[in-house]
Tab-separated table of C-alpha atoms and ligand atoms in Angstrom:
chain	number	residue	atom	x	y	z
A	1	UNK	CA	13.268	-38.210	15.013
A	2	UNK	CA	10.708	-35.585	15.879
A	3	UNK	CA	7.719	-36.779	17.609
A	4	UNK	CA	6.090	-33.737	19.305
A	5	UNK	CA	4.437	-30.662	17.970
A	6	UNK	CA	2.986	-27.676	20.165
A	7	UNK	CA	0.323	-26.236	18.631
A	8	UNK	CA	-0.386	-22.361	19.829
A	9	UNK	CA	-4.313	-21.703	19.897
A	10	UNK	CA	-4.641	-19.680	22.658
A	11	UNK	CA	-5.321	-15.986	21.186
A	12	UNK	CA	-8.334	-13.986	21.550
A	13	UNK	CA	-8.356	-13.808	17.316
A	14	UNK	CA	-9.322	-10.144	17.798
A	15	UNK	CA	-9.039	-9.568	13.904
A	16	UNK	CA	-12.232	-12.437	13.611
A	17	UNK	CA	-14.313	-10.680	15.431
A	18	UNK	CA	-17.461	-10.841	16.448
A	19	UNK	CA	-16.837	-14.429	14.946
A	20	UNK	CA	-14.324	-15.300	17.325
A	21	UNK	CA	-15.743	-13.726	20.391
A	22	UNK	CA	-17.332	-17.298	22.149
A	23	UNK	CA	-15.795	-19.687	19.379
A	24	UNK	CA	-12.090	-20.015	18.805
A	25	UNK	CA	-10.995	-18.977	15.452
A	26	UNK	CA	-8.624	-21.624	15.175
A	27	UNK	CA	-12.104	-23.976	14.601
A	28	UNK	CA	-13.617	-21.690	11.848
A	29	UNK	CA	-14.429	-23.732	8.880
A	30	UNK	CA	-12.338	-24.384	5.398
A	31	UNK	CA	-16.000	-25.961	3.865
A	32	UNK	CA	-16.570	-27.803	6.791
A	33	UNK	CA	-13.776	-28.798	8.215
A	34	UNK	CA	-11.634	-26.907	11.407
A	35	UNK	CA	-8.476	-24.671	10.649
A	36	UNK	CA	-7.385	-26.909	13.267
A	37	UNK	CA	-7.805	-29.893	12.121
A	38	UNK	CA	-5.839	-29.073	8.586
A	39	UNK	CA	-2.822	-28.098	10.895
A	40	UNK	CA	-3.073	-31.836	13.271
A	41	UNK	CA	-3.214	-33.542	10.198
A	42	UNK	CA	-0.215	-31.780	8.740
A	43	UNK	CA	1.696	-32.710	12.048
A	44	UNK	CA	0.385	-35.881	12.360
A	45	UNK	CA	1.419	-36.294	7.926
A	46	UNK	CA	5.055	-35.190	9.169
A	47	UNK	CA	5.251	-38.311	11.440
A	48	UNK	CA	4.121	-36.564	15.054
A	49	UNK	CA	2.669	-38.817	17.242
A	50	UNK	CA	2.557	-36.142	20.094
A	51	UNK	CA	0.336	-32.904	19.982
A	52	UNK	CA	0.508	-30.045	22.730
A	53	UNK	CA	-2.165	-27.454	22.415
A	54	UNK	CA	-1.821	-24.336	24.131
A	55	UNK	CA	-5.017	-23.043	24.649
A	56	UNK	CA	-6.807	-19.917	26.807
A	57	UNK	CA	-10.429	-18.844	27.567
A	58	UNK	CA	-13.050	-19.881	25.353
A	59	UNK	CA	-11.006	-22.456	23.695
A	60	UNK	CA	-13.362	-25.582	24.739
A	61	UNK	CA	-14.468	-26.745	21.443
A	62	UNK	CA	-10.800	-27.181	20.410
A	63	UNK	CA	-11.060	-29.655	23.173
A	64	UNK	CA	-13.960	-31.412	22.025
A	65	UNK	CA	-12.973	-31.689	18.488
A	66	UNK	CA	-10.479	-34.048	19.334
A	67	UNK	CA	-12.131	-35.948	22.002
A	68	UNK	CA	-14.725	-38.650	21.061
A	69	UNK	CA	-17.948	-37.896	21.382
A	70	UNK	CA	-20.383	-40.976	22.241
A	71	UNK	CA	-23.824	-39.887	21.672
A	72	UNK	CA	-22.902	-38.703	18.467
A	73	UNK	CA	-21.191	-42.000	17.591
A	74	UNK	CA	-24.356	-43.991	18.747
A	75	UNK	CA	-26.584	-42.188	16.664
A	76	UNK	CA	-24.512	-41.669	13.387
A	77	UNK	CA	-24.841	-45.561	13.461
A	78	UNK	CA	-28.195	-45.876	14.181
A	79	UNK	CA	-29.145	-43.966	11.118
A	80	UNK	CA	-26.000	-46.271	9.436
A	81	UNK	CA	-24.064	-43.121	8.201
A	82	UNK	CA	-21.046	-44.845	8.640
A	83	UNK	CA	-18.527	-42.113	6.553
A	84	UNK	CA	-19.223	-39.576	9.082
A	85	UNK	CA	-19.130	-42.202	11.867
A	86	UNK	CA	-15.539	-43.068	10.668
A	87	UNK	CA	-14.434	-39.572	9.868
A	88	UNK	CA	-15.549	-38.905	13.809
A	89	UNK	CA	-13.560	-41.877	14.898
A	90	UNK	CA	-10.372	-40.946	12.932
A	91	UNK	CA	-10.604	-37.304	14.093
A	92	UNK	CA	-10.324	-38.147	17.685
A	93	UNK	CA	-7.525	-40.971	16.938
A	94	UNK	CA	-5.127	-38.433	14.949
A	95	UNK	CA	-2.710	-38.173	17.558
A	96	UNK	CA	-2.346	-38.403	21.135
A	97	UNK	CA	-3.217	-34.747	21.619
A	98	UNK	CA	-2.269	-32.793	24.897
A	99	UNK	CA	-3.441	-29.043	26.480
A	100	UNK	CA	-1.778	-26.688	28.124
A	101	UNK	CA	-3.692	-23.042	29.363
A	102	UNK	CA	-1.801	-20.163	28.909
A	103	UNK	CA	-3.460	-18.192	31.649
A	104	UNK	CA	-2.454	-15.087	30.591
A	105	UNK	CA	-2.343	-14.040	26.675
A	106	UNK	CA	1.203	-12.891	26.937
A	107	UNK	CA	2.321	-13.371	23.850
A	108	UNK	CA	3.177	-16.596	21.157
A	109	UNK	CA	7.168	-16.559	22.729
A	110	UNK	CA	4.765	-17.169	26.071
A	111	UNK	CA	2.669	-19.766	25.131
A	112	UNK	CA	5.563	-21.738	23.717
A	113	UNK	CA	6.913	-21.432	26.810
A	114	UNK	CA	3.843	-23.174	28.738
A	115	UNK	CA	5.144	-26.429	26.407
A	116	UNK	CA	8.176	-26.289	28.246
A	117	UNK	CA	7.492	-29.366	30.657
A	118	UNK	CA	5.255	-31.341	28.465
A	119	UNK	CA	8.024	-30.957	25.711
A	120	UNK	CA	11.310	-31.836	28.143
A	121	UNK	CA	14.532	-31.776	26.778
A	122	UNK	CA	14.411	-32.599	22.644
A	123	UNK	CA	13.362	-30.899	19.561
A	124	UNK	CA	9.873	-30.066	18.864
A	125	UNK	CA	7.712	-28.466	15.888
A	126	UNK	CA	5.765	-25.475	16.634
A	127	UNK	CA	2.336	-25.246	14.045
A	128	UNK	CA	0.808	-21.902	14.413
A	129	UNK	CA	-3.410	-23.151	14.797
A	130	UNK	CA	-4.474	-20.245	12.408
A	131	UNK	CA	-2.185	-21.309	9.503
A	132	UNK	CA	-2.532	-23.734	6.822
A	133	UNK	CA	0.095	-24.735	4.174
A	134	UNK	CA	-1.203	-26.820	1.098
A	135	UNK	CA	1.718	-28.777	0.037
A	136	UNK	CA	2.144	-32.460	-1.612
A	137	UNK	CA	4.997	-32.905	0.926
A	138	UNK	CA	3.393	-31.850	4.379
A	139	UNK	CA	5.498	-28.307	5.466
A	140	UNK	CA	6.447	-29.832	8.986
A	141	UNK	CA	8.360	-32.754	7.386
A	142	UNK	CA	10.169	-30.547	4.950
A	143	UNK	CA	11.402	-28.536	7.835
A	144	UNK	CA	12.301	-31.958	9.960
A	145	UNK	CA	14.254	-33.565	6.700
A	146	UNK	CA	16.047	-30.229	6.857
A	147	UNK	CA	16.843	-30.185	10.771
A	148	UNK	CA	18.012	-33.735	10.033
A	149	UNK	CA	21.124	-32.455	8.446
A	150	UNK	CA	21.533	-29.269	10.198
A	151	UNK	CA	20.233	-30.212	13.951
A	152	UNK	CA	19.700	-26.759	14.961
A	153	UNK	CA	16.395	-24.301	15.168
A	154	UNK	CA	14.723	-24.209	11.355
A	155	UNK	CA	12.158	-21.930	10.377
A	156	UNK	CA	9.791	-21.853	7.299
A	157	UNK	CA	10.119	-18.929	5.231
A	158	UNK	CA	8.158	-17.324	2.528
A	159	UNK	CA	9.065	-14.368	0.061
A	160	UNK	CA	6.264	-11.791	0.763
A	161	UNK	CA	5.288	-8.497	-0.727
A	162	UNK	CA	7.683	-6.094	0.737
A	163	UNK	CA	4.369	-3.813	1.799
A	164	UNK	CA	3.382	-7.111	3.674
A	165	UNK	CA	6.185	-7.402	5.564
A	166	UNK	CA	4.748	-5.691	8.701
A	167	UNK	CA	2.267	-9.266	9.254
A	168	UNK	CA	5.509	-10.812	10.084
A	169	UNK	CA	8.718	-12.002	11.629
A	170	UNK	CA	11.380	-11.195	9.273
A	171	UNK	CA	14.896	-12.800	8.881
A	172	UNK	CA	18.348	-11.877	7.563
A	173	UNK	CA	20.817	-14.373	6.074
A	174	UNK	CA	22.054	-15.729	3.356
A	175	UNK	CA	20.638	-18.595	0.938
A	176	UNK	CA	23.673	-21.316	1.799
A	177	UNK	CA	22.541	-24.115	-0.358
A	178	UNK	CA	19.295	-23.740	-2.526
A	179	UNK	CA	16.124	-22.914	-0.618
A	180	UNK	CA	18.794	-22.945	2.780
A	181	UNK	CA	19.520	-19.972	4.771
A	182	UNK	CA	22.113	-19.180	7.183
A	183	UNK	CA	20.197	-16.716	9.637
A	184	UNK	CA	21.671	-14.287	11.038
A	185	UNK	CA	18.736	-11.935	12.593
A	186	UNK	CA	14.862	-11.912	13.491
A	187	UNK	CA	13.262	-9.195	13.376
A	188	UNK	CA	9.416	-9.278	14.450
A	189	UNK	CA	6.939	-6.943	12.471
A	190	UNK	CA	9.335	-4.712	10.944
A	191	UNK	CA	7.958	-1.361	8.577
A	192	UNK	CA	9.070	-2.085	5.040
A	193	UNK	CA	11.649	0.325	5.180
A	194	UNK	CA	13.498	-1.094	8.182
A	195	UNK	CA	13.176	-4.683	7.110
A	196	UNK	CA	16.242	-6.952	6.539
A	197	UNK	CA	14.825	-9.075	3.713
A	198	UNK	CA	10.842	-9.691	2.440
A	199	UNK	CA	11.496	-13.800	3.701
A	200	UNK	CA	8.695	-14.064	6.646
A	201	UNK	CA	8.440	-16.817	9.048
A	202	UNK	CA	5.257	-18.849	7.951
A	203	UNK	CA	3.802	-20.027	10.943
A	204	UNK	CA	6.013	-23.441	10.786
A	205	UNK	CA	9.439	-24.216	13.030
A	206	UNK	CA	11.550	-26.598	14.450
A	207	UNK	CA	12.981	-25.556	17.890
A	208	UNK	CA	15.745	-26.644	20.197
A	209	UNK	CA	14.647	-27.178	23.724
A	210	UNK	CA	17.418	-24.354	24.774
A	211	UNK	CA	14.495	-21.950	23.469
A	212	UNK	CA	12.770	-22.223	26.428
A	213	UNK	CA	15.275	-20.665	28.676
A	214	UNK	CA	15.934	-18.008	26.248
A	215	UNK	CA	12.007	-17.120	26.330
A	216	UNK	CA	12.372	-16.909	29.744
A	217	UNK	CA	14.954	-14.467	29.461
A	218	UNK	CA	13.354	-11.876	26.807
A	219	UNK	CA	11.638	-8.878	27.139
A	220	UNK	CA	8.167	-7.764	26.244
A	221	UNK	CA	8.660	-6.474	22.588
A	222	UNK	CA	6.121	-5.556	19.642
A	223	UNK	CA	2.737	-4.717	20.434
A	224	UNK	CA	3.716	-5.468	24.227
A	225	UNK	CA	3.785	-9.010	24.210
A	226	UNK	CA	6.561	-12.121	24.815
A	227	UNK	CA	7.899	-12.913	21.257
A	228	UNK	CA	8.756	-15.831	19.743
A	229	UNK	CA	10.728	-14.162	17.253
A	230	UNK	CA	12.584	-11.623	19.805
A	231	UNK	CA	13.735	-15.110	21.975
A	232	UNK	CA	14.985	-16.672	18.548
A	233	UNK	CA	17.020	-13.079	17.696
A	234	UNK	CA	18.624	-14.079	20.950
A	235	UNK	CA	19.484	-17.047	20.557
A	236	UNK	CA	20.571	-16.425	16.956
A	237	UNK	CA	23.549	-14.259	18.272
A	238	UNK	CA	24.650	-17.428	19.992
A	239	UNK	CA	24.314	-19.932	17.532
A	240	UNK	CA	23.638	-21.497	14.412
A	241	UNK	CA	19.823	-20.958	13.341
A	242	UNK	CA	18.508	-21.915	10.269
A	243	UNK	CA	15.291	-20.951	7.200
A	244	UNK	CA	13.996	-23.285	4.695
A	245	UNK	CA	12.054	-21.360	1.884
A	246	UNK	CA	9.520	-24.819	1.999
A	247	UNK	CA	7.465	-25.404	-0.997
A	248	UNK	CA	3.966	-25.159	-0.706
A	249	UNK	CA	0.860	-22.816	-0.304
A	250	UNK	CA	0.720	-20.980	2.631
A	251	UNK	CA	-3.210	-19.518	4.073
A	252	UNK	CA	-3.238	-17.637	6.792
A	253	UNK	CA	-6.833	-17.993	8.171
A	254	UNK	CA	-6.478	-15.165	10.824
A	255	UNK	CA	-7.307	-12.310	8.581
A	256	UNK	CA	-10.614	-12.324	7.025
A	257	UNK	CA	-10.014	-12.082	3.336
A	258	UNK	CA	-7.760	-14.777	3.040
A	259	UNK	CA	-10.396	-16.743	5.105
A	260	UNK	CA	-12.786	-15.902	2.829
A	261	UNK	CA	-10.557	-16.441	-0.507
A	262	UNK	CA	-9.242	-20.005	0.980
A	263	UNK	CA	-12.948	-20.902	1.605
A	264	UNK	CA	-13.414	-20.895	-2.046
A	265	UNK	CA	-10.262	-22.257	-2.996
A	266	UNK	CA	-10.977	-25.230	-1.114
A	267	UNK	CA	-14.959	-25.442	-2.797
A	268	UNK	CA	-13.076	-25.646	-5.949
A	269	UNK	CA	-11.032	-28.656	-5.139
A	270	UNK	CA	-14.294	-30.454	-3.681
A	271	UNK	CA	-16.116	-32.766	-6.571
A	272	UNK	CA	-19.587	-32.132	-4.913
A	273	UNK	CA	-19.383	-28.718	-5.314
A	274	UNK	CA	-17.214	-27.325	-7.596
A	275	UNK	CA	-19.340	-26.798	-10.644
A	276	UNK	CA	-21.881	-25.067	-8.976
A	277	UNK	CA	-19.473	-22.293	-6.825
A	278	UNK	CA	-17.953	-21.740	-10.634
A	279	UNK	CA	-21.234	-21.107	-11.989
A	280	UNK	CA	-22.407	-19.095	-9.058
A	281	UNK	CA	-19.208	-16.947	-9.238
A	282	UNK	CA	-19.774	-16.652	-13.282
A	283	UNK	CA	-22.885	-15.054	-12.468
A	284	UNK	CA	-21.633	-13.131	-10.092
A	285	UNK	CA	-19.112	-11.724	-12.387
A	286	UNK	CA	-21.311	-11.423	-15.629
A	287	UNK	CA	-23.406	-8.762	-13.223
A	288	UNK	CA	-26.544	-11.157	-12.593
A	289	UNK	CA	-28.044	-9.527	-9.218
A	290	UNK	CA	-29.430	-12.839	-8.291
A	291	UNK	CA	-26.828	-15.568	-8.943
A	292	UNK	CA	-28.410	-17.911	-6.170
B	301	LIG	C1	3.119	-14.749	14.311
B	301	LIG	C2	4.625	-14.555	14.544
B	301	LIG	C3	5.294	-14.010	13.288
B	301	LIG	C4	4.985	-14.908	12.108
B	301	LIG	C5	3.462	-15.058	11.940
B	301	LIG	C6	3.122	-16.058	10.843
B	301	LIG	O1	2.513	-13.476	14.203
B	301	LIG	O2	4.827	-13.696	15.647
B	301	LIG	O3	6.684	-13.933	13.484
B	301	LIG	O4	5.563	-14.400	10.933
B	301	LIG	O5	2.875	-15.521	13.159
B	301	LIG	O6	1.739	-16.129	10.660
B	301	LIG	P1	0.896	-13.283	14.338
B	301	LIG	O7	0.333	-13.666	13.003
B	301	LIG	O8	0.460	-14.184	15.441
B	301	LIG	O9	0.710	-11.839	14.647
């Protein structure tokens, strides 16, 4: 059974800027609660007991979101709000979380690499800390059900808009049982024109230790940096690697509209809000120039 994650937060989250220039975008608020925190609990859902985080410069608060914090405690029961005082206490008793510094931002096929002694020699699951995936069965477990049977690498995958295709690793390989595929290349950030299929990786994988050395053997590739995706096209020539197209709903928080669109998709689930974004956005929409 799999029972560490490694959670990459390390990036400078360029695209969030100035937002993410002295706060790490990975703890940028879905209502009020951390990307970060949707992604732990996903792991933590999937049965992980064990959470690396590689983090960088600036990346503090990811730090303190997990840790407890006393003085806060103390006074959220003097003043007897005791939700808040157990949603703090749960929080910092997820998981038995871990950090790792990526000193230099070389690349996500890097900072997996910086797990390499904390993870040993067994399987892990990789969450990328600017991804959530809404799903009744949490993403991470789908993918570890899956390994279960195959016991080599598995990847999430999503269909995506061919013009999209360019945001992301791309496989080829063929659909061997329903929602299974056989992989048989990576290819990171391809142009639509030279891309082997429109299934993307979604930010969710199962690895075999063996990765490691293989990162440590590839090259600097797109947009100069150590990829993930180049070590897996590696090790895919080798070996058996696998895709599961997962269910679910994937949001990926490090571009700013789908920030901004899973902001409100998450007001809309929330019963102490939810009538009043709809009939704030009604306004909106009927032209009223002061909907507030
Ligand atoms: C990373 C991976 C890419 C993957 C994507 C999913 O890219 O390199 O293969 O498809 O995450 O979000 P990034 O979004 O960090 O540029």
């Amino acid at each position: 059974m799999i029972k560490k994650a490694v959670i990459p937060a390390a990036g400078f989250g360029t695209r969030f800027l100035p937002a993410a220039k002295s706060q790490p975008k990975e703890m940028l608020p879905i209502v009020d609660t951390p990307v970060i925190q949707f992604v732990v609990e996903e792991a933590v859902a999937s049965g992980i007991t064990d959470i690396l985080m590689v983090i960088g410069k600036g990346k503090r608060a990811i730090e303190e979101h997990f840790d407890r914090n006393f003085e806060l405690e103390n006074e959220l029961e003097e003043k007897n709000k005791v939700e808040e005082l157990n949603l703090m206490r749960r929080i910092s008793n997820l998981a038995e979380v871990h950090f790792v510094w990526q000193k230099e931002l070389k690349g996500l096929g890097d900072a997996i690499y910086c797990a390499r002694h904390h993870v040993g020699d067994e399987p892990f699951a990789v969450l990328l800390g600017d991804t959530i995936i809404e799903s009744e069965n949490p993403v991470t477990l789908q993918l570890m059900k899956a390994f279960e049977r195959y016991r080599e690498c598995m990847v999430a995958l999503e269909e995506v808009d061919r013009a999209k295709v360019e945001r992301y690793g791309v496989i080829s390989g063929r659909e061997i049982e329903p929602s299974v595929f056989l992989i048989d290349d990576f290819v990171e950030k391809p142009s639509p024109k030279d891309a082997p299929s429109n299934l993307a990786i979604a930010g969710r994988y199962i690895l075999t230790p063996d990765i490691f050395d293989t990162i440590s053997k590839t090259d600097y590739g797109k947009n100069n940096e150590i990829q993930l995706t180049d070590a897996m096209r590696k090790l895919v020539a080798e070996r058996a690697m696998y895709g599961l197209k997962f269910k679910g709903r994937r949001h990926d928080i490090g571009n700013k509209l789908d920030f901004i669109r899973t902001n409100i998709w998450y007001a809309l689930k929330r019963d102490d809000m939810k009538d009043e974004i709809k009939e704030f956005m009604a306004r909106i929409l009927s032209g009223d120039d002061s909907p507030f």
